[in-house]
Short mmCIF file of C-alpha atoms and ligand atoms in Angstrom, two decimals:
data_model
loop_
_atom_site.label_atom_id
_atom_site.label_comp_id
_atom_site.label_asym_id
_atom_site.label_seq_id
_atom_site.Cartn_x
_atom_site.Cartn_y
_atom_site.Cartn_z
CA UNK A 1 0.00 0.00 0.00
CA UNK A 2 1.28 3.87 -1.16
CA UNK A 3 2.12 5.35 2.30
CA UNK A 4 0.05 8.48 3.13
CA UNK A 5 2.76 11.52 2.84
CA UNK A 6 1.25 14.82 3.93
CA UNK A 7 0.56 17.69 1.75
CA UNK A 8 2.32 21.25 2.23
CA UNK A 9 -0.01 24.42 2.15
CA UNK A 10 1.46 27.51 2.01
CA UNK A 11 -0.53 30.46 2.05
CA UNK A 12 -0.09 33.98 1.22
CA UNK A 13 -1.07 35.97 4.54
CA UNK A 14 -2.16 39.09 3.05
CA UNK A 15 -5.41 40.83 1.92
CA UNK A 16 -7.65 38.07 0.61
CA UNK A 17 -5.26 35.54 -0.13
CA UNK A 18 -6.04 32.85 2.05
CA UNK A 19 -9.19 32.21 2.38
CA UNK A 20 -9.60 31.10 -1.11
CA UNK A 21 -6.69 28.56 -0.81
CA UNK A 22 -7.95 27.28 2.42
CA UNK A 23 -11.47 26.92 0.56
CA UNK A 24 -10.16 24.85 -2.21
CA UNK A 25 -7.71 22.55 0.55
CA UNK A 26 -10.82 22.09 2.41
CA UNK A 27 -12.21 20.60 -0.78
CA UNK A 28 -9.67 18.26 -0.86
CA UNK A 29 -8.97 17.44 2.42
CA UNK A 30 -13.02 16.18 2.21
CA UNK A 31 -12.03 14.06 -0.09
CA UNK A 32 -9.42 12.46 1.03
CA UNK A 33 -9.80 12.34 4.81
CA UNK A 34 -6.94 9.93 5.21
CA UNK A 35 -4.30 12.58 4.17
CA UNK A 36 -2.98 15.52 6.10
CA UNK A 37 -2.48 19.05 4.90
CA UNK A 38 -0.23 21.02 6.50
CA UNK A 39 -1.94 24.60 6.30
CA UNK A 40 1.59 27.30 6.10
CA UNK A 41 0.30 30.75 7.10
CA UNK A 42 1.47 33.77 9.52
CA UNK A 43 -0.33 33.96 12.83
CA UNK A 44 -2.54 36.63 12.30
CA UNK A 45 -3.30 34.73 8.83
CA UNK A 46 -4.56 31.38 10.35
CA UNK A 47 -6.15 32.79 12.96
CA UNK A 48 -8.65 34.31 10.56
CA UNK A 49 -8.72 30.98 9.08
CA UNK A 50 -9.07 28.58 11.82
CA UNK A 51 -9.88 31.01 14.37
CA UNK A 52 -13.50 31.55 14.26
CA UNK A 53 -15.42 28.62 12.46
CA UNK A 54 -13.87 25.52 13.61
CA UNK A 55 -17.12 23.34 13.31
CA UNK A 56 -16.29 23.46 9.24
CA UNK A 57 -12.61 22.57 9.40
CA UNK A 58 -11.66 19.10 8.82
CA UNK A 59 -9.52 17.47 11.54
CA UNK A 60 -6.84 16.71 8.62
CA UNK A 61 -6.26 20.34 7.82
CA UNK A 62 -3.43 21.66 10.35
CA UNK A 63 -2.36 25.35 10.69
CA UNK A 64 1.16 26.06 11.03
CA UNK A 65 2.37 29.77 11.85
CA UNK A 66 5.17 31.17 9.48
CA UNK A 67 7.47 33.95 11.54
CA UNK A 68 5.40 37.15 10.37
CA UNK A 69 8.18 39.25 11.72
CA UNK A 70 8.22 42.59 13.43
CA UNK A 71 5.07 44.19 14.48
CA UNK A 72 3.88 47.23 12.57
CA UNK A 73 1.77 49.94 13.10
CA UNK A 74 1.95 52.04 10.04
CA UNK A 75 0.85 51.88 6.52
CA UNK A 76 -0.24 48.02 5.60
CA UNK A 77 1.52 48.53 3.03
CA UNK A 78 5.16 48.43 4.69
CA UNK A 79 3.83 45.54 6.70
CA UNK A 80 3.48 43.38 3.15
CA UNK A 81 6.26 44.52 1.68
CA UNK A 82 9.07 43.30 4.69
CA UNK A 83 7.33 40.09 4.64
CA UNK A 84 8.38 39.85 1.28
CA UNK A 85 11.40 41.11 1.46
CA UNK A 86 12.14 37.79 4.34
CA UNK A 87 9.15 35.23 3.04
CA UNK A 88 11.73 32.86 1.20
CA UNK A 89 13.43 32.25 4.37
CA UNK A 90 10.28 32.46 6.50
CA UNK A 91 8.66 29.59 4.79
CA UNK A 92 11.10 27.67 3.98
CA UNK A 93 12.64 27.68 7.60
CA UNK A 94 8.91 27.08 9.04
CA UNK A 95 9.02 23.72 6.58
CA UNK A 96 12.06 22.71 7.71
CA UNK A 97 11.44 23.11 11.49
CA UNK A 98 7.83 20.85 11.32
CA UNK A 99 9.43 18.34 8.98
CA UNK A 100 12.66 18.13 9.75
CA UNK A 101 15.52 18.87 7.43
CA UNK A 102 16.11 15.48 5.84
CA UNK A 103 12.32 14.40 5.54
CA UNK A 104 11.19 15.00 2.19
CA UNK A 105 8.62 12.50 2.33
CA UNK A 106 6.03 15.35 0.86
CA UNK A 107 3.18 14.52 -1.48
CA UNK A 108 2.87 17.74 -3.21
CA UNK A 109 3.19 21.33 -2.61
CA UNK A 110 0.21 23.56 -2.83
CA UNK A 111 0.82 27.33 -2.69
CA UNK A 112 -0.25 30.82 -3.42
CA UNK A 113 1.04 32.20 -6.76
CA UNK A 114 2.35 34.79 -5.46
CA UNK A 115 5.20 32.31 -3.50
CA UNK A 116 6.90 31.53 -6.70
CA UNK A 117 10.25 29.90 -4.64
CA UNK A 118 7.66 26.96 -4.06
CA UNK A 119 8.02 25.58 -7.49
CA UNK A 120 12.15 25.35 -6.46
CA UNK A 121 10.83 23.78 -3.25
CA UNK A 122 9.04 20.77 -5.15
CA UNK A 123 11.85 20.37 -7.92
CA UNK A 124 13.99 19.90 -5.19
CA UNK A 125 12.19 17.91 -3.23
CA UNK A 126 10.75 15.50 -6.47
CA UNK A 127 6.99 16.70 -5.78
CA UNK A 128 4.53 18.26 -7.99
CA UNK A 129 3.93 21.72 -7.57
CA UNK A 130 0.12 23.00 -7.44
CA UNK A 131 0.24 26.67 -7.83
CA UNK A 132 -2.60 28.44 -6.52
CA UNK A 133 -4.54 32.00 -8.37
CA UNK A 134 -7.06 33.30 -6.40
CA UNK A 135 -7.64 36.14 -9.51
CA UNK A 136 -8.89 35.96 -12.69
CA UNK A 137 -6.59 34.80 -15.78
CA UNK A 138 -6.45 37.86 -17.72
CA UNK A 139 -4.50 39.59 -14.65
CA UNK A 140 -2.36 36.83 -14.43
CA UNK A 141 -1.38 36.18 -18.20
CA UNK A 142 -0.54 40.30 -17.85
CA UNK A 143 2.34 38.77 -15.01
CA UNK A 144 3.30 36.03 -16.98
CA UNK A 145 3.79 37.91 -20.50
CA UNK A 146 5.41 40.91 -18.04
CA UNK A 147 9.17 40.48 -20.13
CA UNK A 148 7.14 40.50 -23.43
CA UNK A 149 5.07 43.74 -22.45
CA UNK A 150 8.38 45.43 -21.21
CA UNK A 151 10.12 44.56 -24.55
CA UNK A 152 7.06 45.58 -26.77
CA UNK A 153 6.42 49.06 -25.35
CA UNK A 154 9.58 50.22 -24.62
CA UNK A 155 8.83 52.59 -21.98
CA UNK A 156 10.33 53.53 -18.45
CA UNK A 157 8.71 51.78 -15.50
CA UNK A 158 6.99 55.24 -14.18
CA UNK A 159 5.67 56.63 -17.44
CA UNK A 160 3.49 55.49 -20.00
CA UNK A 161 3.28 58.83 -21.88
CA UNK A 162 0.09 59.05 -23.39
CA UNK A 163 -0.37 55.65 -24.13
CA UNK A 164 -2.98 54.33 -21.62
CA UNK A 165 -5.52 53.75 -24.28
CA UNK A 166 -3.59 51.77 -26.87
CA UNK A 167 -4.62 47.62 -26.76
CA UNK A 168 -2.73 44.75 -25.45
CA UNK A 169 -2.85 43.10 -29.33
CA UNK A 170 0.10 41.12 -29.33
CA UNK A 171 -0.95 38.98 -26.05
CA UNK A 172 -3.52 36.46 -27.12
CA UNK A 173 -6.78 37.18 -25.16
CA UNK A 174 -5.79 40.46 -23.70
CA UNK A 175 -6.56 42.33 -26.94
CA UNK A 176 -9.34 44.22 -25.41
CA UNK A 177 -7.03 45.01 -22.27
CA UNK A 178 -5.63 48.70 -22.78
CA UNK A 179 -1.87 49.10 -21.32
CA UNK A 180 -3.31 51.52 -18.70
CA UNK A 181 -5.18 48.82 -17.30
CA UNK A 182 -1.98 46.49 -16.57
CA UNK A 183 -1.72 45.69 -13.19
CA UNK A 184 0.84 48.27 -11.84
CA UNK A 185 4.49 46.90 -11.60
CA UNK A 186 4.22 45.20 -15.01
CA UNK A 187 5.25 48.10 -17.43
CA UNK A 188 4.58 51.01 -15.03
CA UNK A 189 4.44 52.23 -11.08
CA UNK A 190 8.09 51.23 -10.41
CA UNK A 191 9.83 48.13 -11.23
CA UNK A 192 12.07 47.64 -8.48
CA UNK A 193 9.58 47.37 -5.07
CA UNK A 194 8.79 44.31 -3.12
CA UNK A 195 5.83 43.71 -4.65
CA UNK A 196 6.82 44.23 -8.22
CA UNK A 197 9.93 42.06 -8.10
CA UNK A 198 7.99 38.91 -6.66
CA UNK A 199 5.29 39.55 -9.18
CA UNK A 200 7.97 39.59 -11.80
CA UNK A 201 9.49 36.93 -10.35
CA UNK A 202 5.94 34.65 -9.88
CA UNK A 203 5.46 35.66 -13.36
CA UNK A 204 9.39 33.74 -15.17
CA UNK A 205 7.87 30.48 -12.37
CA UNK A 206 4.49 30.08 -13.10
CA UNK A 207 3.64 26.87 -14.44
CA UNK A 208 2.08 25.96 -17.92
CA UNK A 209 -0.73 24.19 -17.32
CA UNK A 210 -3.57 25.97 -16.40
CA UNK A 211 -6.83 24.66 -14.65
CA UNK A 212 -9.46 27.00 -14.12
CA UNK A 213 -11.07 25.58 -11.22
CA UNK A 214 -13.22 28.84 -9.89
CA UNK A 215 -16.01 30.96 -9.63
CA UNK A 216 -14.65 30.34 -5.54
CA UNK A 217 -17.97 32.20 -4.35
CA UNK A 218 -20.01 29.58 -5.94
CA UNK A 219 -17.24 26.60 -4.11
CA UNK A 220 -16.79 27.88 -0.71
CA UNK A 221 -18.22 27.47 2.23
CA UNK A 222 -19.24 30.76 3.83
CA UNK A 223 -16.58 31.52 7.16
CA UNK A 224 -18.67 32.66 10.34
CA UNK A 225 -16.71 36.07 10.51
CA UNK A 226 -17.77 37.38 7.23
CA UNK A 227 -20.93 35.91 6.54
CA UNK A 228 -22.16 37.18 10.33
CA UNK A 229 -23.73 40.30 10.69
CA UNK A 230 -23.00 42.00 13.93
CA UNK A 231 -24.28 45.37 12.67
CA UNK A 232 -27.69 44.70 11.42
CA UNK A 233 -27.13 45.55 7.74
CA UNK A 234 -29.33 42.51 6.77
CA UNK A 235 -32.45 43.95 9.10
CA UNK A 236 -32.14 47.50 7.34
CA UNK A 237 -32.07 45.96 3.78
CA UNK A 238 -35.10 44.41 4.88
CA UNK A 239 -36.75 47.66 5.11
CA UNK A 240 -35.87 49.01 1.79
CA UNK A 241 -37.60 48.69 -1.22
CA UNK A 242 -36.61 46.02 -3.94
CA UNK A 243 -33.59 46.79 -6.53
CA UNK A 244 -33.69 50.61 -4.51
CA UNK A 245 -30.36 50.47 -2.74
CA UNK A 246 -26.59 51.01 -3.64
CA UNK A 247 -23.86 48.86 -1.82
CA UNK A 248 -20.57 50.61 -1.65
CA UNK A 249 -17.26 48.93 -0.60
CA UNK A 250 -13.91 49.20 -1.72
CA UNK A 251 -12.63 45.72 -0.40
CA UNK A 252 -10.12 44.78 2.82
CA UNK A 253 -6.97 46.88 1.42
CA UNK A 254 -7.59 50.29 -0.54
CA UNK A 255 -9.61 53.02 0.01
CA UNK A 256 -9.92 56.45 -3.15
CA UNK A 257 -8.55 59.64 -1.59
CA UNK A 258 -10.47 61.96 0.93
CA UNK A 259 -11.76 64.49 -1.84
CA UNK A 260 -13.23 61.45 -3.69
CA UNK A 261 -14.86 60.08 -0.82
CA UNK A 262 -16.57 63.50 -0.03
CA UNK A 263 -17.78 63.87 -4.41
CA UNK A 264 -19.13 59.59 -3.94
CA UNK A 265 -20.74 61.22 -0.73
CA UNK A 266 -21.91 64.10 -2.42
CA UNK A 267 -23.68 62.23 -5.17
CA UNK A 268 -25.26 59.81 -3.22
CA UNK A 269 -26.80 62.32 -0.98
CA UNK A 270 -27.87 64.60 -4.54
CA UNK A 271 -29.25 61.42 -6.35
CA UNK A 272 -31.50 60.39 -3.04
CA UNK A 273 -30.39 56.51 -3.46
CA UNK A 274 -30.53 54.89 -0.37
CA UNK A 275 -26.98 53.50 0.04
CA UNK A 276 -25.40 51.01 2.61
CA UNK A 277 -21.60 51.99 2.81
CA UNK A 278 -18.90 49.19 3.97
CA UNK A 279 -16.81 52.41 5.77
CA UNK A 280 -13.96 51.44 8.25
CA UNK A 281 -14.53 54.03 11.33
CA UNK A 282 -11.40 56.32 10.75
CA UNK A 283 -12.81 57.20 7.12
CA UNK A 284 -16.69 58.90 8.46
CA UNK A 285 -14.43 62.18 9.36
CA UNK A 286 -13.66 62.08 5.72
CA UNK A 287 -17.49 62.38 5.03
CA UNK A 288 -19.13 66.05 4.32
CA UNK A 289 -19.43 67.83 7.16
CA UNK A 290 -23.31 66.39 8.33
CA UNK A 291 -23.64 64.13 5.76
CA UNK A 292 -24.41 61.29 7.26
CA UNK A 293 -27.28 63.52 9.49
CA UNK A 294 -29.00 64.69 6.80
CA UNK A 295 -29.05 61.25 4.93
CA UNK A 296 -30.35 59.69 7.76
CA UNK A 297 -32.96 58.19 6.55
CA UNK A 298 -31.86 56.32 3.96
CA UNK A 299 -28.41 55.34 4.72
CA UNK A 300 -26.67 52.43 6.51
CA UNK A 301 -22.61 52.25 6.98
CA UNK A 302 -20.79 49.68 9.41
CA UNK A 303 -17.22 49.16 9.68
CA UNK A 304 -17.56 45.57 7.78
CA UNK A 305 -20.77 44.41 6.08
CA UNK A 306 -21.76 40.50 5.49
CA UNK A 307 -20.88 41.59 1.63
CA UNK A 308 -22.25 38.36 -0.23
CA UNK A 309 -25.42 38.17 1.84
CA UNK A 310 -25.98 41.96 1.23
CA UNK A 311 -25.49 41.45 -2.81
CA UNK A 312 -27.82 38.63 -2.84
CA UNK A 313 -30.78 40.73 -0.80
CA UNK A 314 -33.14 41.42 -3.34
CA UNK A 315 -33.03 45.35 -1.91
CA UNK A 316 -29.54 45.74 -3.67
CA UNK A 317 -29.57 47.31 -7.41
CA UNK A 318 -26.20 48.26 -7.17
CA UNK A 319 -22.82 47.93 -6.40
CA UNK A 320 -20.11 50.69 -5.74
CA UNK A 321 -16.62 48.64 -6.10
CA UNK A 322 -12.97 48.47 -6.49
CA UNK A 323 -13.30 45.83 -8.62
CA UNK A 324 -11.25 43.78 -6.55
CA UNK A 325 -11.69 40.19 -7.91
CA UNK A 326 -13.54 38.03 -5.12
CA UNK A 327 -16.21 40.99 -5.06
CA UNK A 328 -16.71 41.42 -9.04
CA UNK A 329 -17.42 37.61 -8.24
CA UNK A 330 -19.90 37.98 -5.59
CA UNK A 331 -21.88 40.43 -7.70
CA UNK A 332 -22.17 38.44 -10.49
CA UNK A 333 -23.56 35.54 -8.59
CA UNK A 334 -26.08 37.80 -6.94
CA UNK A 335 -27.17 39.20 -10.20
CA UNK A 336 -26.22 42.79 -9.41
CA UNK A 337 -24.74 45.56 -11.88
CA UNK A 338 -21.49 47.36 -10.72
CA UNK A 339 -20.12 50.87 -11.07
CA UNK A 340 -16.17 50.76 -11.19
CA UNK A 341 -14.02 52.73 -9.67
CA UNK A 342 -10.52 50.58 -9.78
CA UNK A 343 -7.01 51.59 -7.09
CA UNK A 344 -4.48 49.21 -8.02
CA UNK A 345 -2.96 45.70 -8.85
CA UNK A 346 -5.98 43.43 -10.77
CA UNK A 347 -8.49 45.92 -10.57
CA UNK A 348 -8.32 47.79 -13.94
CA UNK A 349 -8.09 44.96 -16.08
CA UNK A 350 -11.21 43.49 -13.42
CA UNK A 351 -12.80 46.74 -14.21
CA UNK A 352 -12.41 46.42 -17.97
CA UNK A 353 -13.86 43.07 -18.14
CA UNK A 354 -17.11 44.43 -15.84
CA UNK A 355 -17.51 47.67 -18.06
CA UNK A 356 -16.04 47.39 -21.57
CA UNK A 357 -16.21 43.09 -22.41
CA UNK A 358 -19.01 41.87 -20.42
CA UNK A 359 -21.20 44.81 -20.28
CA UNK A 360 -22.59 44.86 -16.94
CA UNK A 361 -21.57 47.75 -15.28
CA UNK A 362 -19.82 51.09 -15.81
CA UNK A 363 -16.66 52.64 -15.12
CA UNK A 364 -16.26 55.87 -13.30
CA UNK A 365 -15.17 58.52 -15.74
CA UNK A 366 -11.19 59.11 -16.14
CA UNK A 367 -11.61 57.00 -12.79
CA UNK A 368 -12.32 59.23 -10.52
CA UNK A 369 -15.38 60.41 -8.31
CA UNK A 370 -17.25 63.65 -8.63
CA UNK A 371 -20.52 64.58 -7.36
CA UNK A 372 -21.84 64.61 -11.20
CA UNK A 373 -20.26 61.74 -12.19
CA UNK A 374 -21.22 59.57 -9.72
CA UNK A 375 -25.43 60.32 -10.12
CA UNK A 376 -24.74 59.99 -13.67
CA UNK A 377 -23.82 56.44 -12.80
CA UNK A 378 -26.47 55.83 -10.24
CA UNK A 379 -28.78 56.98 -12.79
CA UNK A 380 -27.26 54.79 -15.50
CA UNK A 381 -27.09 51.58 -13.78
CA UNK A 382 -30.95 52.13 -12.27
CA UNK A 383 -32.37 52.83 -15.51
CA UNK A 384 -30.82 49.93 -17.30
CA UNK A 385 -32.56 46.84 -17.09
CA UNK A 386 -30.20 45.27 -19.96
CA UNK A 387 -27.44 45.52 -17.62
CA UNK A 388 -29.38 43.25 -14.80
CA UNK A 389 -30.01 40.94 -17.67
CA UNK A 390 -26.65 40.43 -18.85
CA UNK A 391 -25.24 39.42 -15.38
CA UNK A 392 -27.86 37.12 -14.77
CA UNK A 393 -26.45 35.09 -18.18
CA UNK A 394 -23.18 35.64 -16.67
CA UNK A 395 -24.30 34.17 -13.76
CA UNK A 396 -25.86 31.23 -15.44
CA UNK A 397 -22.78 29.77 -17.34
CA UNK A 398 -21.03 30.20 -13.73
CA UNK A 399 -23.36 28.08 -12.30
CA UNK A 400 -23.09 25.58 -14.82
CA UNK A 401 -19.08 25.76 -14.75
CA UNK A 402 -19.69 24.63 -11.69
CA UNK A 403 -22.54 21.38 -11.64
CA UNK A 404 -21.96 18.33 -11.84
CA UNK A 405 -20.59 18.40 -16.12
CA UNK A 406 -19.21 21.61 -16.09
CA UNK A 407 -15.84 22.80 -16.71
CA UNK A 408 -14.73 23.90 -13.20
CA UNK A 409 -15.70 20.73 -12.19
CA UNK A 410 -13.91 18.78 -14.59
CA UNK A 411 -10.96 20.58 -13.47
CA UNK A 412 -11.46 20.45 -10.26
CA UNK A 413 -11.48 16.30 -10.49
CA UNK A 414 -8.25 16.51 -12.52
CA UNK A 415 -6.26 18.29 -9.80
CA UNK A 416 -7.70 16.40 -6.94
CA UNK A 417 -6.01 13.17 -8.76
CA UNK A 418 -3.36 14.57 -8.17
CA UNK A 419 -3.68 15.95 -4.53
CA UNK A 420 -5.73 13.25 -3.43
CA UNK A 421 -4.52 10.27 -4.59
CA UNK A 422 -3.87 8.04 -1.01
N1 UDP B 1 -15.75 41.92 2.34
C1 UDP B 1 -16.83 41.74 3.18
N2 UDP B 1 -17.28 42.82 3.89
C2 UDP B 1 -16.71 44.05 3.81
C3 UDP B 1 -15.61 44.23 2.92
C4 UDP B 1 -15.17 43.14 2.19
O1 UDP B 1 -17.38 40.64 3.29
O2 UDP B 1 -17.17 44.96 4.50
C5 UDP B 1 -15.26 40.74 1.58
C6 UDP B 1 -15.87 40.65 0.21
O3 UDP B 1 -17.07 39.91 0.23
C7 UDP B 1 -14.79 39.95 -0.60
C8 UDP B 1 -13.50 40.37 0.10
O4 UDP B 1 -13.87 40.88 1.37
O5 UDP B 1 -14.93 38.54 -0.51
C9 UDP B 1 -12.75 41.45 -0.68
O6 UDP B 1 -12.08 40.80 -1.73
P1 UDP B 1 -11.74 41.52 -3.08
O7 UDP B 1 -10.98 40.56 -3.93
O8 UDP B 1 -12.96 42.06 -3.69
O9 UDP B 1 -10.88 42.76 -2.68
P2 UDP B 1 -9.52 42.93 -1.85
O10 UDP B 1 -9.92 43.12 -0.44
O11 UDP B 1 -8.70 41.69 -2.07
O12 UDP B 1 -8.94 44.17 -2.44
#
């Protein structure tokens, strides 16, 4: 009998990273409850993970803590980029010290893309590598083809002169992808940070074959602490009339600058929608003085909203996003239109695809709020119905990706041969 050789996790610890890997292990560890998974993450990490819904965790998923360094109380941004700077070592050390140097007796390695030193890991240690993207494809071909796109527009890395509207042409299936959508670090915003050299780097690793295996919202169970609802968002939806209300969030990491976040205000008080805001507490002094007074009556903001349970309420007509990838996701499956306005990484290309390809949504103009610009969108999006119509389709062939024939299925099998095998 094949001997039953764990399997190595290791997660990403930032932003949204992990849940979605610990969603699809979860999958597999279900299926295979005779194998272990050893679940590599930084404290803070796991304990989001683990921490609050341990009734859905299979006993044969363990969490290990990776070193997350010094504690920081600045910008999140530092925070992610020195545990980049160390994460080689980090992980590899953490490995080391749970397995012990000499045991290589590892099934496979399963990691986030984003750890591109894993594939090393598993040459060296004779496994195969599963490599893990929580985004969508067109984002990630952009990191893969990132040597092309710097040798076909010859530009410096902080200026694209001009050019933002030209078309990705010469990258199959990014032709409708303008180079001012490229996630920043590819051709412009600085080549040499943190980020940008282990995207660069993730990008030379990543390997060939490719197994689209998502929509994740549609695959995952829901975690206790952000499907709860502490706040009562739910109950005030329930008092709102149907298709009336806009959502607004701008995900777990970015946030548009003060003066936008008083013109988004501004609109939404002018236009009369009733809106329920996802607003983290230190932002409301960013608000118009007595906004959120005179609004009273139809507004609702909390510090962190139940987001896919809110999308799905049928009081929700539309969604204010970043166009961060898990929440373009969520909207589709609830059927609900989107107005984009994109910050960084994925989410102009994500935007793109909403606005320009698939037609259900709009982008804010020149991407950036003003009073006017944002009631034009309100009033867009409400008036529409075709919009509504097209992400319900959308939704439909997601659904099906994801029954019992469909594609994501089908993949989903093909991988868990691998992974699962005892
Ligand atoms: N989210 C939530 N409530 C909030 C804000 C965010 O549930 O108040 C969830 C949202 O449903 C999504 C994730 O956080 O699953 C944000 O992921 P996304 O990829 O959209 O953006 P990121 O945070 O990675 O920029």
């Amino acid at each position: 009998m094949a001997s039953k050789k764990p399997n190595h996790v290791m997660a990403f610890p930032y932003g949204t990273h992990a849940i979605p890997l610990f969603n699809v292990v979860r999958r597999f560890a279900i299926q295979a409850p005779s194998l272990t998974f050893s679940f590599f993450s930084t404290s803070k990490s796991n304990k989001s993970v683990f921490g609050t819904s341990s009734s859905n965790i299979p006993s044969n998923i363990k969490p290990y803590n990776v070193d997350d360094g010094e504690s920081f109380t600045g910008h999140p941004k530092d925070e992610v980029f020195s545990f980049i700077k160390s994460m080689v070592e980090k992980y590899k050390n953490r490995v080391h010290s749970v397995y012990g140097g000499g045991d290589m007796m590892i099934k496979c390695l399963i990691s986030d893309t984003f750890l591109y030193f894993v594939g090393d890991m598993a040459d060296q240690m004779g496994v195969p590598w599963i490599s893990f993207w929580a985004g969508g494809p067109c984002s990630l071909s952009a990191h893969f083809h990132t040597d092309l796109i710097r040798l076909s527009i010859p530009l410096g890395p902080n200026d694209i002169e001009g050019r933002e509207e030209e078309p990705m042409d010469f990258i199959p299936g990014l032709s409708f992808v303008k180079i001012g959508d490229l996630p920043d670090g590819v051709l412009f915003g600085g080549w040499a940070s943190e980020l940008a050299v282990m995207l660069h780097k993730m990008g030379l690793a990543l390997p060939l074959k490719c197994l689209p295996i998502g929509p994740f919202t549609l695959t995952s169970q829901n975690l206790s602490h952000t499907h709860d609802d502490p706040y009562g968002c739910l109950t005030w939806l329930d008092q709102q009339k149907q298709t009336s209300v806009a959502y607004i969030s701008f995900g777990t990491m970015t946030t548009p600058p003060p003066d936008e976040l008083a013109a988004l205000a501004e609109g939404l008080e002018e236009s009369g929608v009733p809106f329920i805001w996802s607003l983290k507490d230190h932002l409301v002094s960013q608000l118009p003085d007595g906004f959120l007074e005179r609004t009273r009556n139809r507004e609702f903001t909390a510090p962190w909203t139940p987001q896919k349970r809110i999308l799905k309420h049928n009081a929700v007509g539309v969604f204010v996003t970043h166009c961060g990838w898990n929440s373009v996701m969520e909207s589709i499956m609830a059927g609900v239109p989107m107005i984009c306005r994109p910050c960084f990484g994925d989410q102009r290309i994500n935007c793109r695809l909403v606005s320009d390809v698939w037609g259900i949504g709009t982008r804010i103009k020149d991407g950036v709020f003003t009073k006017e610009e944002t009631m034009k969108c309100l009033d867009m999006i409400f008036s529409e119905e075709k919009l509504r119509e097209k992400v319900g389709a959308l939704r439909g062939f997601a659904k099906h990706a994801v029954g019992p024939k469909g594609s994501s299925t089908k993949n989903f099998n093909t991988l868990a041969e691998i992974v699962c095998e005892v």
